[in-house]
Short mmCIF file of C-alpha atoms in Angstrom, two decimals:
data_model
loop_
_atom_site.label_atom_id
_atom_site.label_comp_id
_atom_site.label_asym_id
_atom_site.label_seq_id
_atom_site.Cartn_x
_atom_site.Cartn_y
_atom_site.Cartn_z
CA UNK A 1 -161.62 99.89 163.73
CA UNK A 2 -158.32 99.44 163.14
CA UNK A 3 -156.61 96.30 164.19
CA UNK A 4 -154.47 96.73 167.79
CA UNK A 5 -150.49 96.41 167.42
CA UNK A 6 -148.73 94.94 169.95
CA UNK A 7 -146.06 96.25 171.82
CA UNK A 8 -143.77 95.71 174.57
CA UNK A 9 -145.38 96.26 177.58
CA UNK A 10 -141.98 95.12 179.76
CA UNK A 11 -139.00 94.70 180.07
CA UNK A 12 -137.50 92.44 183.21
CA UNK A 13 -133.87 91.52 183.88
CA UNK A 14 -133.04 88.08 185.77
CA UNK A 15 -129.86 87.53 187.77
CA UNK A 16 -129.66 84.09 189.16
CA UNK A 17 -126.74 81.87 189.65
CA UNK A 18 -127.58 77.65 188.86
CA UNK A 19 -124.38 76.56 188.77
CA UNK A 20 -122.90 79.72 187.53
CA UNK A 21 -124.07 83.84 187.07
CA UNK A 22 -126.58 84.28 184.46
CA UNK A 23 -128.22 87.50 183.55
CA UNK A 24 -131.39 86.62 181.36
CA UNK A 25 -133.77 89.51 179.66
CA UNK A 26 -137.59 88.48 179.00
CA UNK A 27 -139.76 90.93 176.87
CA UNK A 28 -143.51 90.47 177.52
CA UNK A 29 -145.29 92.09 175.22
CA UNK A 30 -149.01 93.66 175.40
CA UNK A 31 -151.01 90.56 173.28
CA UNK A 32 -148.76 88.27 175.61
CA UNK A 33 -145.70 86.67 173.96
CA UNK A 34 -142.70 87.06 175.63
CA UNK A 35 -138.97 86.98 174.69
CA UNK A 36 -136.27 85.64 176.17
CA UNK A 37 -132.38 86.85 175.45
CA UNK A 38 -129.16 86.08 177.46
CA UNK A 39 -127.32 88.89 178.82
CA UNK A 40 -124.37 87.20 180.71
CA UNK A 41 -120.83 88.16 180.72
CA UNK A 42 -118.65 86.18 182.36
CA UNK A 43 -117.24 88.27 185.42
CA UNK A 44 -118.88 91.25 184.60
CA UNK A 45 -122.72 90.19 184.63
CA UNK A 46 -124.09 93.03 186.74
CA UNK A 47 -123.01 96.06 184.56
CA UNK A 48 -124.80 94.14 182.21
CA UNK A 49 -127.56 94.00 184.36
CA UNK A 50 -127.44 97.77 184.88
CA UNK A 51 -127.16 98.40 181.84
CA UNK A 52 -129.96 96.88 180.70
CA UNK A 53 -132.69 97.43 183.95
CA UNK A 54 -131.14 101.21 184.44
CA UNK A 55 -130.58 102.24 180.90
CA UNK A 56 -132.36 100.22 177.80
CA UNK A 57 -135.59 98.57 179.79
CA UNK A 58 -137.09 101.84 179.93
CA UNK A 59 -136.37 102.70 175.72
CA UNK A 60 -138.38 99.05 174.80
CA UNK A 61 -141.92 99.80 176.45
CA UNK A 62 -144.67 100.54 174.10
CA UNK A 63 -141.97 100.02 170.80
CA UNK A 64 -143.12 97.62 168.84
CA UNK A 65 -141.63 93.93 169.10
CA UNK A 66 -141.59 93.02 165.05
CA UNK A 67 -139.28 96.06 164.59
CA UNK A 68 -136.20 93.79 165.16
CA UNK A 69 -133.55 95.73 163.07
CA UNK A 70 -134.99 99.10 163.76
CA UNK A 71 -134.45 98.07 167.64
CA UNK A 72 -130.85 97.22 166.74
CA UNK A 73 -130.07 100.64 165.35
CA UNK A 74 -132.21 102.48 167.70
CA UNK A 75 -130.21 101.39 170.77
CA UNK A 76 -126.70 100.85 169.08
CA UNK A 77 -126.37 104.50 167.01
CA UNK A 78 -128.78 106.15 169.92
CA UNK A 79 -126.35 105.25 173.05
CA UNK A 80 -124.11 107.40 171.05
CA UNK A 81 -121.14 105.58 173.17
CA UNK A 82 -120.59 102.52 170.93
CA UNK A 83 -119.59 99.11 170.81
CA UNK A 84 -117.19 97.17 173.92
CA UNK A 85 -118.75 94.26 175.96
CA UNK A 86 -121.66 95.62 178.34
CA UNK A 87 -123.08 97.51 175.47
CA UNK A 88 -122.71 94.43 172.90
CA UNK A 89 -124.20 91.82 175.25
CA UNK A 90 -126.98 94.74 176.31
CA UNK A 91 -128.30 95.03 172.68
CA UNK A 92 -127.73 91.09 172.03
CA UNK A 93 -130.39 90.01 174.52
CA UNK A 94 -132.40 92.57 173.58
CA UNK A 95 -132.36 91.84 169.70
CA UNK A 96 -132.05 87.81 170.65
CA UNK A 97 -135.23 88.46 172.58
CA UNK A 98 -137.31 90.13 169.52
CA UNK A 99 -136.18 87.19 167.44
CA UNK A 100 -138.02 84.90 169.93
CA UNK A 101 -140.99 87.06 169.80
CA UNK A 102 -140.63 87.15 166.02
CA UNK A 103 -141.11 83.12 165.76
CA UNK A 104 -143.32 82.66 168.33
CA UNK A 105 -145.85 85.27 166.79
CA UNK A 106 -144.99 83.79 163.19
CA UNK A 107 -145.60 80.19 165.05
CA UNK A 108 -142.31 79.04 163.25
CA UNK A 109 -138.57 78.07 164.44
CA UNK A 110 -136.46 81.48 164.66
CA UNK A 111 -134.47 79.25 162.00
CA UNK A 112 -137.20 79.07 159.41
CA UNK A 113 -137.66 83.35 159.69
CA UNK A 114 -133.92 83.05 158.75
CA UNK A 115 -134.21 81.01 155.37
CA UNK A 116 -134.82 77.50 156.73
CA UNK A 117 -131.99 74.93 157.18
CA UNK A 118 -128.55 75.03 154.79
CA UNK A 119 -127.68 71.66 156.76
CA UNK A 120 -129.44 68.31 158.51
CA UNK A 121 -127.41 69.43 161.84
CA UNK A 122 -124.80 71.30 163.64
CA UNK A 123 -121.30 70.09 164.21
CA UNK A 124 -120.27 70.75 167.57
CA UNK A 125 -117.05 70.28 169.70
CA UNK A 126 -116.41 69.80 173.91
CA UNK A 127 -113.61 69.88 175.95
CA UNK A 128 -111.52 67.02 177.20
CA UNK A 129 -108.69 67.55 179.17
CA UNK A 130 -106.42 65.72 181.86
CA UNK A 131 -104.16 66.78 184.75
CA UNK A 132 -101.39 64.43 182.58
CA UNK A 133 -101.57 63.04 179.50
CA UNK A 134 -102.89 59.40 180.41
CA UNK A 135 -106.15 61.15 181.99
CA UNK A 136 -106.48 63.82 179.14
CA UNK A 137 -106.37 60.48 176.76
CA UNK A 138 -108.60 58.99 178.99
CA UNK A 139 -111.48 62.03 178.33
CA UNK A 140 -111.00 61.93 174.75
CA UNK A 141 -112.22 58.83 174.95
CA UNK A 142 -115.16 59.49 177.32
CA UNK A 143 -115.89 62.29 174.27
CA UNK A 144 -115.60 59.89 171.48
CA UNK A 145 -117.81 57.09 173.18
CA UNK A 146 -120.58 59.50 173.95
CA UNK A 147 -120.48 60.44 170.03
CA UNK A 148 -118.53 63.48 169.47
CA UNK A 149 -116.88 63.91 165.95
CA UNK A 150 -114.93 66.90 167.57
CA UNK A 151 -112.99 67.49 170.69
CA UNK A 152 -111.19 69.94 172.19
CA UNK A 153 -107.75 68.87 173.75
CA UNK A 154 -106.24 70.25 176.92
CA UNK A 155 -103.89 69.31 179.58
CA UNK A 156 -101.78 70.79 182.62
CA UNK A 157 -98.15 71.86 181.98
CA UNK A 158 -96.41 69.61 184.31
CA UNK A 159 -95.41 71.34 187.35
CA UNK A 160 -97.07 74.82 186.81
CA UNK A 161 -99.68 74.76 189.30
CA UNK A 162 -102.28 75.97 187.52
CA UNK A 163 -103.27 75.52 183.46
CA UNK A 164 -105.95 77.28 181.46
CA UNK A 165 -108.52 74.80 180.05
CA UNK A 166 -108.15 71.50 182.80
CA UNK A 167 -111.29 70.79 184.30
CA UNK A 168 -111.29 70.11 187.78
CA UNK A 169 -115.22 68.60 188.16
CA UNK A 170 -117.57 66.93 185.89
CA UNK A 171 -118.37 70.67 184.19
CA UNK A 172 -115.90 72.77 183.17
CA UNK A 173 -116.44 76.14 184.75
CA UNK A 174 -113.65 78.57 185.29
CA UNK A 175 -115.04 80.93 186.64
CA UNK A 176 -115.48 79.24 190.16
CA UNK A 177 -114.00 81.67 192.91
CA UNK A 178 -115.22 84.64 194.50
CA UNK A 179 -112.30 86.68 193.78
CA UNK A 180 -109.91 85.86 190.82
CA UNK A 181 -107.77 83.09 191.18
CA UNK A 182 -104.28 83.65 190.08
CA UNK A 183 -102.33 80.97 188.46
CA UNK A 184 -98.87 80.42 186.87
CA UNK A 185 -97.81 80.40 183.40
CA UNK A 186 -94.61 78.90 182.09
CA UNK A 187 -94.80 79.73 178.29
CA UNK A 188 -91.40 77.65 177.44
CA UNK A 189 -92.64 74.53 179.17
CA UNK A 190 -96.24 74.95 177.85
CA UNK A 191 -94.57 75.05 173.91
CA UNK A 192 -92.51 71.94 175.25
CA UNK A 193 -95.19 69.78 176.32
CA UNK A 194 -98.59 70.69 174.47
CA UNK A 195 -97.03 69.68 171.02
CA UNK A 196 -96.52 66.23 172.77
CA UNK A 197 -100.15 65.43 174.42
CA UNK A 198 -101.66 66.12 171.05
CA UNK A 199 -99.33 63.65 169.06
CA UNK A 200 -100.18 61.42 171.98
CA UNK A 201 -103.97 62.20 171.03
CA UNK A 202 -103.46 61.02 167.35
CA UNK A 203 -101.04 58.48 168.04
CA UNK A 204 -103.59 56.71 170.12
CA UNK A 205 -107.24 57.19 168.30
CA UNK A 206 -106.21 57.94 164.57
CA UNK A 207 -107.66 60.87 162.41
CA UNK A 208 -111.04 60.03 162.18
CA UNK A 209 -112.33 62.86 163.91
CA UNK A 210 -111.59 66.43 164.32
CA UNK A 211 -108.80 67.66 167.12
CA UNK A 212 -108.80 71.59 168.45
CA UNK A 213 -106.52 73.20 170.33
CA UNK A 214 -107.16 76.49 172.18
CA UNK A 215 -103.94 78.80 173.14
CA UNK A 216 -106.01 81.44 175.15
CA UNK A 217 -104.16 84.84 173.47
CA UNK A 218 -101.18 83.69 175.87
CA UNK A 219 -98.09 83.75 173.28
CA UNK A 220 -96.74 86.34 171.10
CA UNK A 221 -97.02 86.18 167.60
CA UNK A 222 -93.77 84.64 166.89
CA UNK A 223 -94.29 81.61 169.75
CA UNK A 224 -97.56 81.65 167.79
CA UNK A 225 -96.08 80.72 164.60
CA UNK A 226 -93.42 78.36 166.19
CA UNK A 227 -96.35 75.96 168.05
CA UNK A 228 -98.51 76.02 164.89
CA UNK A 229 -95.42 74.74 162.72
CA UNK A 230 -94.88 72.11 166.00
CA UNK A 231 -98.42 70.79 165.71
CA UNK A 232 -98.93 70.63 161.81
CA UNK A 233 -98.42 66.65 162.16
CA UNK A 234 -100.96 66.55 164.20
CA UNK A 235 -103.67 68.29 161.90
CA UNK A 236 -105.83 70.62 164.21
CA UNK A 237 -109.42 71.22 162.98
CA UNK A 238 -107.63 74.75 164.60
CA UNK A 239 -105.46 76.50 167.15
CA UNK A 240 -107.91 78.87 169.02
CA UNK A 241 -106.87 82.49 170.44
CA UNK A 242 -103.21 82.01 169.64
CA UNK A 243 -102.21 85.65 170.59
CA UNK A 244 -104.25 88.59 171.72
CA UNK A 245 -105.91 90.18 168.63
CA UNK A 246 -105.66 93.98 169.92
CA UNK A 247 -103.02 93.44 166.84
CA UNK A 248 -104.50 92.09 163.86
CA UNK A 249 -101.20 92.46 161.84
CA UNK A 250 -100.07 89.98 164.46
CA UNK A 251 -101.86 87.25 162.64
CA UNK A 252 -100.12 87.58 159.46
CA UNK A 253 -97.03 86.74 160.89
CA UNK A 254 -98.67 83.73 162.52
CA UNK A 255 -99.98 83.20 159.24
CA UNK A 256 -96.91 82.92 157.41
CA UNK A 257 -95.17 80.79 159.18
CA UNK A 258 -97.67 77.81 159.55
CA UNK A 259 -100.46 76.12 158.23
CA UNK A 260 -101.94 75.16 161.22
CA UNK A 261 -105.66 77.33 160.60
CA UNK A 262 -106.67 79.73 162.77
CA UNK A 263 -109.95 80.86 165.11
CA UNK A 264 -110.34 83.89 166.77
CA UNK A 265 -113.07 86.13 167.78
CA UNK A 266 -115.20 85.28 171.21
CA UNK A 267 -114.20 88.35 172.85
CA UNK A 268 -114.79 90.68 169.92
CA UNK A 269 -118.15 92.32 169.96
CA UNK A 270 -118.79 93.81 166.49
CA UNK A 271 -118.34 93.10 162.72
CA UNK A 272 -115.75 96.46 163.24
CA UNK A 273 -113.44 95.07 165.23
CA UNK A 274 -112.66 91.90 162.93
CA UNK A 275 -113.10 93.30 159.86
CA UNK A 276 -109.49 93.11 158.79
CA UNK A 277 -108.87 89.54 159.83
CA UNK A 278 -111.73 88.54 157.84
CA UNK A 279 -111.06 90.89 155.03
CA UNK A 280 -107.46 90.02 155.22
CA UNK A 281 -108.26 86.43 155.05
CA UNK A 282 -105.70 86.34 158.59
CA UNK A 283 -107.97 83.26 160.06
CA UNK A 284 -109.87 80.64 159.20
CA UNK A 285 -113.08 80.63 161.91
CA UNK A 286 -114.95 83.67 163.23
CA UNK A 287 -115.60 82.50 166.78
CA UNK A 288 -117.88 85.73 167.59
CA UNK A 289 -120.55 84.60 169.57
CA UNK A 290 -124.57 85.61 169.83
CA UNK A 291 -124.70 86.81 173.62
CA UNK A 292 -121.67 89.54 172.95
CA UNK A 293 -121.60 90.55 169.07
CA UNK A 294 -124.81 92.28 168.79
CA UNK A 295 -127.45 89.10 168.61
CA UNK A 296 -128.65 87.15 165.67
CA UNK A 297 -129.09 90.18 163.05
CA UNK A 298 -125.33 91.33 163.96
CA UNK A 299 -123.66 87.94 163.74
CA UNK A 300 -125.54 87.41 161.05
CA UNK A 301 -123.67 90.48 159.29
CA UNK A 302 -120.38 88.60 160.67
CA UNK A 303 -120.92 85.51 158.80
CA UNK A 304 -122.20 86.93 155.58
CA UNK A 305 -118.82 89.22 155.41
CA UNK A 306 -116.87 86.26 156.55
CA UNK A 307 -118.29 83.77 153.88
CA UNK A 308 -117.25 86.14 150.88
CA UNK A 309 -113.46 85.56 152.23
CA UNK A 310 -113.69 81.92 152.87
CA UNK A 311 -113.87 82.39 156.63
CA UNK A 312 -116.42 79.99 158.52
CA UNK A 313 -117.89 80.50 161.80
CA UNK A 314 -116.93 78.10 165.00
CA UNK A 315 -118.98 80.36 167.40
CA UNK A 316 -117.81 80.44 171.14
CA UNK A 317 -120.55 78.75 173.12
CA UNK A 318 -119.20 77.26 176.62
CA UNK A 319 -120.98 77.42 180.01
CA UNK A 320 -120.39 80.91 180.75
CA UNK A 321 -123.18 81.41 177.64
CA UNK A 322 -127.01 80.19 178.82
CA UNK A 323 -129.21 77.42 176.88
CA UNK A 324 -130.57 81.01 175.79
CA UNK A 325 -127.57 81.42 173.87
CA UNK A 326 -126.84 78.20 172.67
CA UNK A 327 -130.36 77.80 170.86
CA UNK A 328 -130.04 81.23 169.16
CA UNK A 329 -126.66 80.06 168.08
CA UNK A 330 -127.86 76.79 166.62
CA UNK A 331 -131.11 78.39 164.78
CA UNK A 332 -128.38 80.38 163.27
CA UNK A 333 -125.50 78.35 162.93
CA UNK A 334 -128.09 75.86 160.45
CA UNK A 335 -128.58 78.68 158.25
CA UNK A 336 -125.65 79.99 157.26
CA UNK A 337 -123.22 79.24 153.90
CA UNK A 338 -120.12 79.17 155.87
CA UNK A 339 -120.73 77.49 158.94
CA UNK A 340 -117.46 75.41 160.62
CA UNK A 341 -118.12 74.49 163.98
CA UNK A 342 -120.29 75.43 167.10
CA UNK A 343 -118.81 75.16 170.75
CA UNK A 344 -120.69 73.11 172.85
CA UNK A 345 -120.26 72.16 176.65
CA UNK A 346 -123.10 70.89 179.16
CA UNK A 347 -124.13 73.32 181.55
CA UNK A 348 -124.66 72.16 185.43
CA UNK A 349 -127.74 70.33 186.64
CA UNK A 350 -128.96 73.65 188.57
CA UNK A 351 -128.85 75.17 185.12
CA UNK A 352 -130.95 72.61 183.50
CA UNK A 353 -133.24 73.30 186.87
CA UNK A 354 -133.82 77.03 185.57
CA UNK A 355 -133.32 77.12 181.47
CA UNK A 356 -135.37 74.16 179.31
CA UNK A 357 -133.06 73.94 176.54
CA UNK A 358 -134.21 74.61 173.46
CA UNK A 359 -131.75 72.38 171.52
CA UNK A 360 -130.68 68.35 171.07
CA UNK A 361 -127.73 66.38 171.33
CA UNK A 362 -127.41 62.97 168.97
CA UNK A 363 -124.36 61.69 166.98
CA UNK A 364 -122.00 65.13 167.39
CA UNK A 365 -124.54 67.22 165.83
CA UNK A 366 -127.08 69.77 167.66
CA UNK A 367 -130.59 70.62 166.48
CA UNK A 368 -132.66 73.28 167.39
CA UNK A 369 -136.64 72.65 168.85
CA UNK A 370 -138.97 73.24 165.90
CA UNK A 371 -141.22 75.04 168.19
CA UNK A 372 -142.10 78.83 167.67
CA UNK A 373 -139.36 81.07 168.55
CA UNK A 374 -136.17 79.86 170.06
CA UNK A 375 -138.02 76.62 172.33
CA UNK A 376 -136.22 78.42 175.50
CA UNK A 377 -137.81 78.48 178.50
CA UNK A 378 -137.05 80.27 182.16
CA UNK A 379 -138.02 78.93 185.43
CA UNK A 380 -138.81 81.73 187.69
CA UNK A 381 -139.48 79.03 191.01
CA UNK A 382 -136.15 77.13 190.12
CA UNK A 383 -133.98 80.65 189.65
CA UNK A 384 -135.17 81.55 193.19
CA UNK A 385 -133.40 78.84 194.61
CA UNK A 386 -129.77 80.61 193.29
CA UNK A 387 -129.42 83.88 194.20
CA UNK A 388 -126.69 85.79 192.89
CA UNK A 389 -123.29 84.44 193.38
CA UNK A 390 -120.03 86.73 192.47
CA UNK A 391 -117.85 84.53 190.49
CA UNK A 392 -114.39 85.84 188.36
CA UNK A 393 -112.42 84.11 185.91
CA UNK A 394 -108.69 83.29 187.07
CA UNK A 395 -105.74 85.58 186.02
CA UNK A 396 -102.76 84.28 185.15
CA UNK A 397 -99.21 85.53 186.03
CA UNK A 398 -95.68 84.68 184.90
CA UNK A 399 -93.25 83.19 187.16
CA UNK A 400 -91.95 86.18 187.45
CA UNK A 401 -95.00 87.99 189.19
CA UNK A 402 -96.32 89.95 185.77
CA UNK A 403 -99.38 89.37 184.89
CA UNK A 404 -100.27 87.53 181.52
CA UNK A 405 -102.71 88.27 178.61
CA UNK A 406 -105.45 85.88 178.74
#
């Protein structure tokens, strides 16, 4: 008799909201692993979820689990419509899923299935920021203390009312109102002042760790290149997002004028649409992220095309990703050549109530659990405690009335 190979006997799709909207994918398959993959994007969570429940749950059952890039292709070349967002983060937690599978019926880390560890840990950044300048100094602090060796520096504009990146609790979590908030943006005053609080950053704790910046695609190239020359002093680990990236020729003029380097990628979803930054050696960190760029075996393709330019990766990984995420991102982040830096905030205590993290903080680094698979796990009891919450990220306007680019 031949030997019984398992399949996928279901696929379920979990919408629960601890502390923010999370759309999680588990794969049970018929000998009894399951898989868990992360299918949240951040305003836009329940096309996902249809996506996923209406269109792809029914294509997994009886396929069989260990046929992780075959999956890939299958549902990225067989939706015939390709690419964007909802389809990206659809076929992420579904490949992000297998990979758990894949470790869990190997009995290794998903790390060790991708050519063991290229490092002892992963270098990760959070956010400080400060309504002024004295409390954003303050936070830096707070980061440095609790053992960060890279942080993140923002701070409100004085008098605009409202600035990207300030967090107004313990976590920050944009994405905090049932309909978007919508909050000025003074670009002149912003160029005036930011320059300043990071000097004021490096004027008062030194160079001994690594300071980032991130713009948030709201200048055009040519402010671009003016506030990297203004902050060269101040030598960023890198200016994130400093103009929208529809326009990839954009960064060359950035590129021209400054030294400051360059990250860009968390809301680009294939290796397609930044080919020619990488290839045109336009940045310096791929920040394409595991939930929304096709899983591990797509961002894997990223980083290998990115390390033959001298590209690294800084992946994207704040709280609008889930501890699903952010342990697929580590596993990979510790294999790769030409890894930079990996985001990394703390998610709320009702998220810790659902998700068991699968990773560890100590000393600025993360490591992955060296249990099978991705060390993930999903609280059904806790999730029912959050029901679904609508939650949209703010949109900013001039002081005109237009609306801005993010």
């Amino acid at each position: 008799m031949e030997p019984q190979v398992s399949k996928i006997e279901r696929a379920e799709v979990l919408v629960s909201s601890p502390g923010r909207t999370f759309v999680t994918l588990r794969i049970t398959t018929t000998d009894g692993l399951t898989g868990l993959g992360d299918a949240t994007l951040n305003g836009r969570e329940l096309a996902v979820a249809s996506y996923l429940r209406d269109h792809v749950a029914p294509l997994l059952v009886g396929r069989d689990p260990a046929r992780v890039e075959d999956m890939w292709q299958y549902l990225y070349k067989g939706a015939y419509w390709r690419r964007g967002p909802v389809t990206m983060t659809a076929v992420s937690a579904v490949d992000t899923a297998l990979w758990d599978i894949k470790g869990k019926a190997a009995g290794l880390p998903v790390y060790q299935l991708l050519g063991g560890r290229s490092r002892d840990g992963v270098l990760v950044y959070s956010h400080a920021s400060g309504t002024d300048v004295p409390s954003l100094l303050d936070d830096v602090e707070r980061h440095l203390e609790l053992g960060y060796r890279a942080v993140r520096a923002q701070a409100a504009v004085p008098d605009v009312g409202g600035t990207y990146g300030v967090r107004k609790g313990r976590i920050y979590e944009p994405a905090a109102t049932d309909l978007p908030e919508e909050q000025p943006w003074d670009t002149e005053a912003y160029l005036d002042f930011a320059p300043r609080y990071l000097e004021a950053v490096r004027e008062r704790f030194g160079f001994g760790f690594h300071l980032l910046h991130d713009v948030h695609h709201r200048l055009t190239p040519m402010e671009a290149a003016r506030f990297g020359r203004s902050i060269e002093d101040s030598r960023l680990f890198w200016m994130e997002d400093p103009t929208p990236a529809e326009n990839q020729e954009a960064y060359r003029l950035i590129r021209e004028h400054t030294t400051t380097p360059i990250a860009v990628g968390e809301v680009m979803n294939s290796i397609w649409d930044v080919q020619h930054l990488i290839t045109g050696q336009l940045i310096d960190y791929v920040r394409t992220t595991v939930a929304h760029a096709g899983g591990i075996t797509h961002l894997r393709r990223i980083f290998d095309l990115a390390a033959l330019y001298h590209v690294r990766t800084g992946s994207h990984g704040a709280t609008d990703l889930s501890p699903i995420s952010m342990a697929a991102a580590v596993h990979l982040d510790l294999t790769v050549p030409n890894f930079g830096i990996q985001e990394y905030m703390g998610h709320a205590e009702e998220t810790s109530e659902v998700f068991r993290s699968g990773v560890t903080f100590a000393d600025g680094y993360l490591n992955p659990s060296d249990e099978p698979g991705l060390g993930v796990e999903y609280d059904d009891k806790a999730a029912e405690r959050f029901p679904y919450q609508r939650r949209y990220l703010p949109v900013a306007r001039r002081l005109d009335g237009s609306v801005h680019d993010w």
